[in-house]
PDB file as gemmi writes it, atoms N, CA and C in Angstrom:
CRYST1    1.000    1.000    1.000  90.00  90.00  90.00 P 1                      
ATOM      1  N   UNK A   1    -127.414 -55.894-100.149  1.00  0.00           N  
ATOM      2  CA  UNK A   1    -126.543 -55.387-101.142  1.00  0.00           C  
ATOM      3  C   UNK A   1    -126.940 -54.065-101.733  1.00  0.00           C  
ATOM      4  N   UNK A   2    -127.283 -52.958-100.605  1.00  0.00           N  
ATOM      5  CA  UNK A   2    -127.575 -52.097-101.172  1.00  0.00           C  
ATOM      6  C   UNK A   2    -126.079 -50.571-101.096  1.00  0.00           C  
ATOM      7  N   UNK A   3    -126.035 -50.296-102.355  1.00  0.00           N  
ATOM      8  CA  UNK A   3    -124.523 -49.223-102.436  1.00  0.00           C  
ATOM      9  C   UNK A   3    -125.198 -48.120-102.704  1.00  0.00           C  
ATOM     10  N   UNK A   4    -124.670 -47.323-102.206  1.00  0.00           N  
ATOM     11  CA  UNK A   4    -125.249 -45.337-102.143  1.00  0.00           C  
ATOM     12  C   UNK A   4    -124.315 -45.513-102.980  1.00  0.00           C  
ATOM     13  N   UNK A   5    -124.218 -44.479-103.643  1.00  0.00           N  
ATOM     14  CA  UNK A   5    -123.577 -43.459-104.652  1.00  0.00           C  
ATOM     15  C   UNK A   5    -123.502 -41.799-104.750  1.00  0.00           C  
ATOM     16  N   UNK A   6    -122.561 -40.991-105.003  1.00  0.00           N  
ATOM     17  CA  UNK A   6    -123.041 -39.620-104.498  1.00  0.00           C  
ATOM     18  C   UNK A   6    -123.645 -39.257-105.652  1.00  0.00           C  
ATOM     19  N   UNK A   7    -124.661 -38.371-105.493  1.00  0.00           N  
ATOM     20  CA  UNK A   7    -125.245 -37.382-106.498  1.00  0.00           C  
ATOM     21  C   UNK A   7    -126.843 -38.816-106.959  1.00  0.00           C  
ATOM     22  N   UNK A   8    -126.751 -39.590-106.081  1.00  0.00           N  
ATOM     23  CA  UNK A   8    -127.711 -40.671-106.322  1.00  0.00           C  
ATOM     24  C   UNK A   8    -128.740 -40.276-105.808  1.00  0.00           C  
ATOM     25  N   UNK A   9    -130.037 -40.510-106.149  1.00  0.00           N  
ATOM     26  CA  UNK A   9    -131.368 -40.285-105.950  1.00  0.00           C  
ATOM     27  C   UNK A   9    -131.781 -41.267-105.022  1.00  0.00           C  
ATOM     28  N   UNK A  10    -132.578 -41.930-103.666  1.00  0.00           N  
ATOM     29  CA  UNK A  10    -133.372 -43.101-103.290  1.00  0.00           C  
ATOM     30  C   UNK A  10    -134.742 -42.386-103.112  1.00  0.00           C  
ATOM     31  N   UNK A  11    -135.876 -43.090-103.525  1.00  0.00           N  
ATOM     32  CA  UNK A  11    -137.138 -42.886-102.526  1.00  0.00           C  
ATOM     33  C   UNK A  11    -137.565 -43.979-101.637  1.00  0.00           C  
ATOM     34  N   UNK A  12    -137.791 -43.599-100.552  1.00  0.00           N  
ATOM     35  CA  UNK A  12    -138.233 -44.841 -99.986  1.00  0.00           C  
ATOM     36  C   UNK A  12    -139.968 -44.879 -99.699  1.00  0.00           C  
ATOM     37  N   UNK A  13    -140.672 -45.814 -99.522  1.00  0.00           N  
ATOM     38  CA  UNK A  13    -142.368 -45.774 -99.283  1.00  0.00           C  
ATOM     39  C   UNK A  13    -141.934 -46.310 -98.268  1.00  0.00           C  
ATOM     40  N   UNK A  14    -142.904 -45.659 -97.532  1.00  0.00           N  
ATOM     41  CA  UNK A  14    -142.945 -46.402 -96.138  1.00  0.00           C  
ATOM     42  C   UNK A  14    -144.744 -46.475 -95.868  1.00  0.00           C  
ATOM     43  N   UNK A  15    -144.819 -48.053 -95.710  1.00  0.00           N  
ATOM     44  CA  UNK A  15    -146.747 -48.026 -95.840  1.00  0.00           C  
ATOM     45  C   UNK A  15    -146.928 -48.582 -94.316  1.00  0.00           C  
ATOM     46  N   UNK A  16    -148.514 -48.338 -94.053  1.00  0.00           N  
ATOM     47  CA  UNK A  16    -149.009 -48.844 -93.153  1.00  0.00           C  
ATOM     48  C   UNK A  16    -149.671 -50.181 -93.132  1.00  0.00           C  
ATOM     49  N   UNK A  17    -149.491 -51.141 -93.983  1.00  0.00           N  
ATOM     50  CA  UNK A  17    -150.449 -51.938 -94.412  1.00  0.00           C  
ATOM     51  C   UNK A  17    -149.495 -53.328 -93.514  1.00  0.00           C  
ATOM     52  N   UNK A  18    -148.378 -53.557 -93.215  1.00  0.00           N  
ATOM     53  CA  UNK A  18    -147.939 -54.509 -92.089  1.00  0.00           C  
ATOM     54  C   UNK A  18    -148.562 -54.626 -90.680  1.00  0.00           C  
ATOM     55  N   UNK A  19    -148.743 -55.556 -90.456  1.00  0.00           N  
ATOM     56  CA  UNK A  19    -149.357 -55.942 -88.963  1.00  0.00           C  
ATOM     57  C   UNK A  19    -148.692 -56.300 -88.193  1.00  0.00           C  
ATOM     58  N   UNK A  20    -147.891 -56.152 -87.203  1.00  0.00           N  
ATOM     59  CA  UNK A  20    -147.280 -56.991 -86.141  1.00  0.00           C  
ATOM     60  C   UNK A  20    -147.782 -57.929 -85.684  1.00  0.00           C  
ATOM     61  N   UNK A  21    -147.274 -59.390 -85.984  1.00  0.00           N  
ATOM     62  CA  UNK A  21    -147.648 -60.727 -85.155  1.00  0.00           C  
ATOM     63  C   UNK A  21    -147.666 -60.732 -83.808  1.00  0.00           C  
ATOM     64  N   UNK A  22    -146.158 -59.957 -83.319  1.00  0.00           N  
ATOM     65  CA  UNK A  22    -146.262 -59.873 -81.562  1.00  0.00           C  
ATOM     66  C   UNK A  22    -145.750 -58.725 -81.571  1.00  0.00           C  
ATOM     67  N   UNK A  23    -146.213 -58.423 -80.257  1.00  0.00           N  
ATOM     68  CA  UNK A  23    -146.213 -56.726 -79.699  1.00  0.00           C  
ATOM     69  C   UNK A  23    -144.883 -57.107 -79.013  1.00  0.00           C  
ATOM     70  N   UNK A  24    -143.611 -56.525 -78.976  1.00  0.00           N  
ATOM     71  CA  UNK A  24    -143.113 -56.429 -77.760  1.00  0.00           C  
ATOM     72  C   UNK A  24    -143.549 -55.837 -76.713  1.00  0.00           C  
ATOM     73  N   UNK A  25    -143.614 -56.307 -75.191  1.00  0.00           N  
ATOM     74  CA  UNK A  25    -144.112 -55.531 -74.082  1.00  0.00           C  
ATOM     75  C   UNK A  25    -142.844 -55.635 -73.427  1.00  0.00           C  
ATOM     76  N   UNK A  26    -142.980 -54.743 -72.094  1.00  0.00           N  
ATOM     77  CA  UNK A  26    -141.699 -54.690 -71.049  1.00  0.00           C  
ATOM     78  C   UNK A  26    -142.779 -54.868 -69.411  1.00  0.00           C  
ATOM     79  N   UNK A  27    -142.456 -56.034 -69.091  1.00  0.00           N  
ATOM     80  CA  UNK A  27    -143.422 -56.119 -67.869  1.00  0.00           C  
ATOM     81  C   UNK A  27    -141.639 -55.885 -66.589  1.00  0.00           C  
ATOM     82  N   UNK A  28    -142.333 -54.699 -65.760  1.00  0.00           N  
ATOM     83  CA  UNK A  28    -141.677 -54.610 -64.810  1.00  0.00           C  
ATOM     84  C   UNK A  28    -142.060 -54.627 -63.161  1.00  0.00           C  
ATOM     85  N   UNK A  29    -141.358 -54.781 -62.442  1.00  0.00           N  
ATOM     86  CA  UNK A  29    -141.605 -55.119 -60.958  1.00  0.00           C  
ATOM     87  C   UNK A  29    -140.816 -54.596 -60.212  1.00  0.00           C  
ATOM     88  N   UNK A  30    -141.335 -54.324 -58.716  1.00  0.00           N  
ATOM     89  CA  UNK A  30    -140.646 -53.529 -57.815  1.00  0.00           C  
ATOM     90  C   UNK A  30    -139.480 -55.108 -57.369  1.00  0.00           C  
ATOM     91  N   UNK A  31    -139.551 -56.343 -57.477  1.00  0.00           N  
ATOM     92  CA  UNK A  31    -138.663 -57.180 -57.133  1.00  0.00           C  
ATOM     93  C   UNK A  31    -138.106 -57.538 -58.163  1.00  0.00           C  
ATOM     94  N   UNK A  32    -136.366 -58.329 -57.718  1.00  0.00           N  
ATOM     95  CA  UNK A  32    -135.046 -58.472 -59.212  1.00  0.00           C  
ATOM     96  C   UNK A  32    -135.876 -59.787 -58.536  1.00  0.00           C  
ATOM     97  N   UNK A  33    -135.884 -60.627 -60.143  1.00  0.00           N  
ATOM     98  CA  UNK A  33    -136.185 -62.374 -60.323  1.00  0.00           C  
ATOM     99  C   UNK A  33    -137.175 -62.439 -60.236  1.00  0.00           C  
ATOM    100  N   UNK A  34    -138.334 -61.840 -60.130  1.00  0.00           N  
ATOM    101  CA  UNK A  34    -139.563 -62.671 -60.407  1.00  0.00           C  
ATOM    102  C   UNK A  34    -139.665 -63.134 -61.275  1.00  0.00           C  
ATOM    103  N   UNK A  35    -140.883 -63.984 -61.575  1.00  0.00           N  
ATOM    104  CA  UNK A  35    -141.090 -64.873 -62.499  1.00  0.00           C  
ATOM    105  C   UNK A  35    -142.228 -64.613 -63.067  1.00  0.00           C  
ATOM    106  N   UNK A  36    -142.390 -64.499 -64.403  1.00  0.00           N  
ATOM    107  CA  UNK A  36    -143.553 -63.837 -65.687  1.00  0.00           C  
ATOM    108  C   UNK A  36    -143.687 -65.352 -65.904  1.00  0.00           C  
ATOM    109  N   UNK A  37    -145.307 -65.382 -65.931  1.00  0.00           N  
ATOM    110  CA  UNK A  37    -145.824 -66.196 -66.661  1.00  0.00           C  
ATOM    111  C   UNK A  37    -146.855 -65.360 -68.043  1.00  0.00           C  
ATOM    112  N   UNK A  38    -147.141 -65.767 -68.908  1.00  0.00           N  
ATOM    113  CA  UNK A  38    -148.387 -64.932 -69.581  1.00  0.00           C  
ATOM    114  C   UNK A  38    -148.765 -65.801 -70.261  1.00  0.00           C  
ATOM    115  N   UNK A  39    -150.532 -66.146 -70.076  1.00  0.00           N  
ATOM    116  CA  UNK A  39    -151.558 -66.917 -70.544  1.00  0.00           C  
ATOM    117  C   UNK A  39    -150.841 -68.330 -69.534  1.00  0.00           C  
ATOM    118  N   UNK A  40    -150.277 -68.674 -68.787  1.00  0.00           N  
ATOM    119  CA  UNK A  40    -150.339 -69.481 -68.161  1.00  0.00           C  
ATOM    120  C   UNK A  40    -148.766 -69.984 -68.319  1.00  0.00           C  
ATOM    121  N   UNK A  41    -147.876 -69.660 -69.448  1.00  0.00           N  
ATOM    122  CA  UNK A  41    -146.581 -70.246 -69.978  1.00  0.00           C  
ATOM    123  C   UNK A  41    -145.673 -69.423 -69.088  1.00  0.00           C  
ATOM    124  N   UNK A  42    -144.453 -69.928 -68.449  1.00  0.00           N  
ATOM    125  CA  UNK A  42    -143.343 -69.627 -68.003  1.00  0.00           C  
ATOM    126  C   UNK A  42    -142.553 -68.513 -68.973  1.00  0.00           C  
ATOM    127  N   UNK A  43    -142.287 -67.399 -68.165  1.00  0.00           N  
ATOM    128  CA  UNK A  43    -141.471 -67.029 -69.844  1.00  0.00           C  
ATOM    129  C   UNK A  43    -139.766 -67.111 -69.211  1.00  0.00           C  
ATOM    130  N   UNK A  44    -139.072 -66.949 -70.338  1.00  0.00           N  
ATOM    131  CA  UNK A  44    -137.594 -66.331 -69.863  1.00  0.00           C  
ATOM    132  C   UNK A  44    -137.619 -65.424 -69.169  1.00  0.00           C  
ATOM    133  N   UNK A  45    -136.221 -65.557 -67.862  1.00  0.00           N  
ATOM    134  CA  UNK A  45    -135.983 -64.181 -67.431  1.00  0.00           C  
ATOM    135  C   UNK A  45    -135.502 -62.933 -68.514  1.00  0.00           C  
ATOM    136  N   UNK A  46    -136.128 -61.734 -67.909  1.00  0.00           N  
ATOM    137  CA  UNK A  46    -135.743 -60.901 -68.132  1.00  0.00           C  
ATOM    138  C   UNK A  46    -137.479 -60.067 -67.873  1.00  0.00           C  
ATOM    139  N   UNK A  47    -137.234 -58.612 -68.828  1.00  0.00           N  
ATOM    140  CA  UNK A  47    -138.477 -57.991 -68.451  1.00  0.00           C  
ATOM    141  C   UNK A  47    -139.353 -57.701 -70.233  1.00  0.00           C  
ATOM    142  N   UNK A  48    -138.383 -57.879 -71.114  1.00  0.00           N  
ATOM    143  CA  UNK A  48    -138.945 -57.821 -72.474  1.00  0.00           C  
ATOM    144  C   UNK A  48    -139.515 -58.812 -72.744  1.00  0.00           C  
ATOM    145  N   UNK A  49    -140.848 -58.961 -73.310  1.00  0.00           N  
ATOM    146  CA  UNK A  49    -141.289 -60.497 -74.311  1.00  0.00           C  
ATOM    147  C   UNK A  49    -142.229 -60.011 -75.494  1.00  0.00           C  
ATOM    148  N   UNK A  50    -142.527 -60.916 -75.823  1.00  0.00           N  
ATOM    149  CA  UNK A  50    -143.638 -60.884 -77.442  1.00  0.00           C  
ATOM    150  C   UNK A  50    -144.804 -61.980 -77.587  1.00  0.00           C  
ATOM    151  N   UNK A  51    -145.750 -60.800 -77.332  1.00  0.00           N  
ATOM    152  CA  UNK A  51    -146.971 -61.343 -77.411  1.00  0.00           C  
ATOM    153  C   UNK A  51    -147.931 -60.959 -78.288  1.00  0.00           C  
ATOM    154  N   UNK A  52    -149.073 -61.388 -78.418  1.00  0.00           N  
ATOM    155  CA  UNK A  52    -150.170 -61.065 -79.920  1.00  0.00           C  
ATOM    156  C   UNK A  52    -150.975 -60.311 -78.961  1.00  0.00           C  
ATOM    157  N   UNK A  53    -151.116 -59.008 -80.093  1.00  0.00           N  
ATOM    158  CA  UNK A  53    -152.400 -58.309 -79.666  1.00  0.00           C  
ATOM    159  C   UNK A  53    -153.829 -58.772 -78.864  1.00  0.00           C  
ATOM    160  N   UNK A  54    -154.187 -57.981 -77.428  1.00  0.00           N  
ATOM    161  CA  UNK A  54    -155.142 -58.487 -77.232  1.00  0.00           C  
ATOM    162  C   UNK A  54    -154.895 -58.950 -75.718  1.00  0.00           C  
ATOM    163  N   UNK A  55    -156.144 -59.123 -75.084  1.00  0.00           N  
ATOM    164  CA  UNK A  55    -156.305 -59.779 -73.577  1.00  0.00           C  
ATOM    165  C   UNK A  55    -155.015 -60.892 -73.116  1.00  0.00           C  
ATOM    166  N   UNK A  56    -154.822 -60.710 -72.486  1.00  0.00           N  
ATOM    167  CA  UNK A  56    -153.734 -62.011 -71.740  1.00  0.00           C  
ATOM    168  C   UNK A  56    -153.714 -62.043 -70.020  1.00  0.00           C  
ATOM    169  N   UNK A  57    -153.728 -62.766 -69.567  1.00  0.00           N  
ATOM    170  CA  UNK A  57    -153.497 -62.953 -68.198  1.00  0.00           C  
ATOM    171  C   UNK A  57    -151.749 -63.149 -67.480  1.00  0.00           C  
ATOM    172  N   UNK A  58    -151.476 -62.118 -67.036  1.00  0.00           N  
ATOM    173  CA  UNK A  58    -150.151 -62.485 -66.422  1.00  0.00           C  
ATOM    174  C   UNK A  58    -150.171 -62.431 -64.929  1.00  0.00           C  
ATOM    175  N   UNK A  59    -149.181 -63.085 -64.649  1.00  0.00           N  
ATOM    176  CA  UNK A  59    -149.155 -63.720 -63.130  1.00  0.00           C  
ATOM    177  C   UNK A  59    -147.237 -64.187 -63.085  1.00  0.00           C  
ATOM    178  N   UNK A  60    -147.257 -63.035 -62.185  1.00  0.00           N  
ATOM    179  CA  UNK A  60    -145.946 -62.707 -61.397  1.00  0.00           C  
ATOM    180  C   UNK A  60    -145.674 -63.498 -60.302  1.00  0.00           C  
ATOM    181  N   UNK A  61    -144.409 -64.346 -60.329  1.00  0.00           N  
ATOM    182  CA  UNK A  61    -144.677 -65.137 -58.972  1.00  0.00           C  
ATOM    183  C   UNK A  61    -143.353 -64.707 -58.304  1.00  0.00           C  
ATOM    184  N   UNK A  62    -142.565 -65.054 -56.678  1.00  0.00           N  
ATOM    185  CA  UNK A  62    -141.099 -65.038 -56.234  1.00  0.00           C  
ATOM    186  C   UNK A  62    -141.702 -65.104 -55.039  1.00  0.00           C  
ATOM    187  N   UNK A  63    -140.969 -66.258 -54.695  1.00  0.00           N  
ATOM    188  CA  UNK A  63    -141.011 -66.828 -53.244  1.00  0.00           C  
ATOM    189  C   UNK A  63    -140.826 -65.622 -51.857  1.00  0.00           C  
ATOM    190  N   UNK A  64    -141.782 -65.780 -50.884  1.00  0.00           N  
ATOM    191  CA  UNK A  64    -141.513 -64.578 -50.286  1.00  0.00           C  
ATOM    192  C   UNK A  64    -142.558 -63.329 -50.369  1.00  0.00           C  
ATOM    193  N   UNK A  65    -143.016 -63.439 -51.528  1.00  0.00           N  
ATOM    194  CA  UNK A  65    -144.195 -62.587 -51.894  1.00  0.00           C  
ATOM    195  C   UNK A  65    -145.365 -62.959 -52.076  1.00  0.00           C  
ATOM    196  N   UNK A  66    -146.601 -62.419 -52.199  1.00  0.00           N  
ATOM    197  CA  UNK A  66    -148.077 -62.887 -52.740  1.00  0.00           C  
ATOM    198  C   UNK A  66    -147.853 -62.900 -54.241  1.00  0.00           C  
ATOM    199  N   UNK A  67    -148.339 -63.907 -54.975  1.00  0.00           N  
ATOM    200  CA  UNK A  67    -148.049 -64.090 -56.339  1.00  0.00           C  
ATOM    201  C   UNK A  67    -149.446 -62.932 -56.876  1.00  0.00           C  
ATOM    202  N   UNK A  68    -149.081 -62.134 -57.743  1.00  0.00           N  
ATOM    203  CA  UNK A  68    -149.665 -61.475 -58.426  1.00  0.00           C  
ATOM    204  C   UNK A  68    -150.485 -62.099 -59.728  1.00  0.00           C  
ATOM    205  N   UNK A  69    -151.923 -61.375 -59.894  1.00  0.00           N  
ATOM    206  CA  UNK A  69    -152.507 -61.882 -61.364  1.00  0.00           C  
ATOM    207  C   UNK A  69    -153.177 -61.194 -61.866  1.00  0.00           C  
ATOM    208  N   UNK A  70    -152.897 -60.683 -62.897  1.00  0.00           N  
ATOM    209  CA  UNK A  70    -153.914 -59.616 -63.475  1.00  0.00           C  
ATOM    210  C   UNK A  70    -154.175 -59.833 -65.051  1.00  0.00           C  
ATOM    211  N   UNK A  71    -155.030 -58.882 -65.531  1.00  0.00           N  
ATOM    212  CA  UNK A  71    -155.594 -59.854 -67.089  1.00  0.00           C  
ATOM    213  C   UNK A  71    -154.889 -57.582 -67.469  1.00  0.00           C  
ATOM    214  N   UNK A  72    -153.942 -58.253 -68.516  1.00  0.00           N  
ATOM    215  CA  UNK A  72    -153.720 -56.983 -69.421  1.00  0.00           C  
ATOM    216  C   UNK A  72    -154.452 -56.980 -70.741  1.00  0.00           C  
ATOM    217  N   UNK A  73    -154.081 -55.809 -71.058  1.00  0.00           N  
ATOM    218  CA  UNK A  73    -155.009 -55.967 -72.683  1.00  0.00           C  
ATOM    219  C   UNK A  73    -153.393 -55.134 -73.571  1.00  0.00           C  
ATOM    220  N   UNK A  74    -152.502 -55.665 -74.551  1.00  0.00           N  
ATOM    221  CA  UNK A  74    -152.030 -55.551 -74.754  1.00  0.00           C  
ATOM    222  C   UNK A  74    -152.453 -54.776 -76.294  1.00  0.00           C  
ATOM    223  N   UNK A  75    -152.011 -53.299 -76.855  1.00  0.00           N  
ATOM    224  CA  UNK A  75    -151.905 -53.102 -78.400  1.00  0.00           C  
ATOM    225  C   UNK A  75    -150.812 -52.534 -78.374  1.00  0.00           C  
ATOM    226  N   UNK A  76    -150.452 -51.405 -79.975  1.00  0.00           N  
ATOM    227  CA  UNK A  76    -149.245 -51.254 -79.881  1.00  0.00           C  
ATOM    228  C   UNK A  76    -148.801 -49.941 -79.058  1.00  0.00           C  
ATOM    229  N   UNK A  77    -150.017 -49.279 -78.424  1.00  0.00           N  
ATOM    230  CA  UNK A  77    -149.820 -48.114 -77.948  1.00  0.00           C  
ATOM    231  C   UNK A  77    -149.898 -48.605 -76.196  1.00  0.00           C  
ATOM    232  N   UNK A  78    -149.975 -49.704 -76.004  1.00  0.00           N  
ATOM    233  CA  UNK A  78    -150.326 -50.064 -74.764  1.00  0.00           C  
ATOM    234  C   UNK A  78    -149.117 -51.632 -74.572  1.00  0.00           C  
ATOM    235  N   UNK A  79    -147.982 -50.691 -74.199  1.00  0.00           N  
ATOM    236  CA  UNK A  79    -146.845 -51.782 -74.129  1.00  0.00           C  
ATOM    237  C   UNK A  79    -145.878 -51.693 -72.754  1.00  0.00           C  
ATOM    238  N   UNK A  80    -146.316 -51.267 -72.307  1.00  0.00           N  
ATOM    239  CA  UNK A  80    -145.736 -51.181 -70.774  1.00  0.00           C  
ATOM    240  C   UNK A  80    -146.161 -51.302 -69.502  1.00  0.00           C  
ATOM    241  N   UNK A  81    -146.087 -52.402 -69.147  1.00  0.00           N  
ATOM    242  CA  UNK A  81    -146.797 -53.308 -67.401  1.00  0.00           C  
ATOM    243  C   UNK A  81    -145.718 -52.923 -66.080  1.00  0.00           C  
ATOM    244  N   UNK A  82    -146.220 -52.156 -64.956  1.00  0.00           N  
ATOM    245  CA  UNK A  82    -145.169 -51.945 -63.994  1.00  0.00           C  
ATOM    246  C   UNK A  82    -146.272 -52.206 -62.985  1.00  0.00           C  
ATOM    247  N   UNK A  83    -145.885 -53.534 -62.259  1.00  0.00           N  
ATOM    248  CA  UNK A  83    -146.466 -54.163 -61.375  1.00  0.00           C  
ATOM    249  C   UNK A  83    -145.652 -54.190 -60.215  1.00  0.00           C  
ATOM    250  N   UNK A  84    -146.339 -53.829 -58.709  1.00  0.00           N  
ATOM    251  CA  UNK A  84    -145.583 -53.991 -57.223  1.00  0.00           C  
ATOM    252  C   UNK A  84    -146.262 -55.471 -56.960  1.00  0.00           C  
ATOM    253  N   UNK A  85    -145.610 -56.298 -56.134  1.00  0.00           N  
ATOM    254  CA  UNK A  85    -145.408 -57.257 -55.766  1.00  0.00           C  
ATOM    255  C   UNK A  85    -145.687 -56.973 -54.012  1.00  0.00           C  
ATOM    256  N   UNK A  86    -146.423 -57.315 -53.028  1.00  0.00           N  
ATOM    257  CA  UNK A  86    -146.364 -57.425 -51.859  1.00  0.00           C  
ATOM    258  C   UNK A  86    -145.338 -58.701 -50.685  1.00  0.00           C  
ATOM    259  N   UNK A  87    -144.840 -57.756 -49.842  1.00  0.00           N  
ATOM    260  CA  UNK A  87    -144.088 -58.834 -49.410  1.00  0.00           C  
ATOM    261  C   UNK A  87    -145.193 -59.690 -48.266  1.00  0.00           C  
ATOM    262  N   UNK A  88    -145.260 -61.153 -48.095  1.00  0.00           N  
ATOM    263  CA  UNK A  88    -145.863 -62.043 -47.211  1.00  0.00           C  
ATOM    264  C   UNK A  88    -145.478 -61.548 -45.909  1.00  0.00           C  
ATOM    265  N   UNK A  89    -146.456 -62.106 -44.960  1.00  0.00           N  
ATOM    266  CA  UNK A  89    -146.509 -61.535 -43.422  1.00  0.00           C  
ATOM    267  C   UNK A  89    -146.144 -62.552 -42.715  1.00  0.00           C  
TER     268      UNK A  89                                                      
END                                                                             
């Protein structure tokens, strides 16, 4: 319920003192449908999720390919995973 007014004054503070609980990351892949696990949990499709600062293990799986596993270290300046997938012989 906030109303502007003309000739109205706002200040706004904007502080640093909030922490983010989860980082959004964007884990991407050279294959459509793989499957994100991170720390061992299934996630939803798609390529966005939310995780807590810090080490995690993800592991990319899709039939057809070698399942991928690698340990990321996730902060807020470190939010973007682009992983290739090998196809099986």
């Amino acid at each position: 319920g906030i109303y502007l007014k003309s000739g109205r004054v706002w200040r706004i503070k904007i502080t640093g003192e909030k922490k983010l609980d989860k980082i959004p990351i964007s884990v991407l892949t050279n294959v459509e449908g793989a499957q994100v696990y991170i720390d061992g949990v299934k996630q939803p499709e798609g390529t966005n999720f939310k995780v807590t600062a810090g080490k995690h293990t993800i592991e990319i799986k899709k039939q057809g390919y070698k399942t991928l596993k690698k340990e990321i270290n996730v902060d807020e300046n470190n939010t973007l995973f682009n992983f290739k997938l090998q196809r099986m012989k």
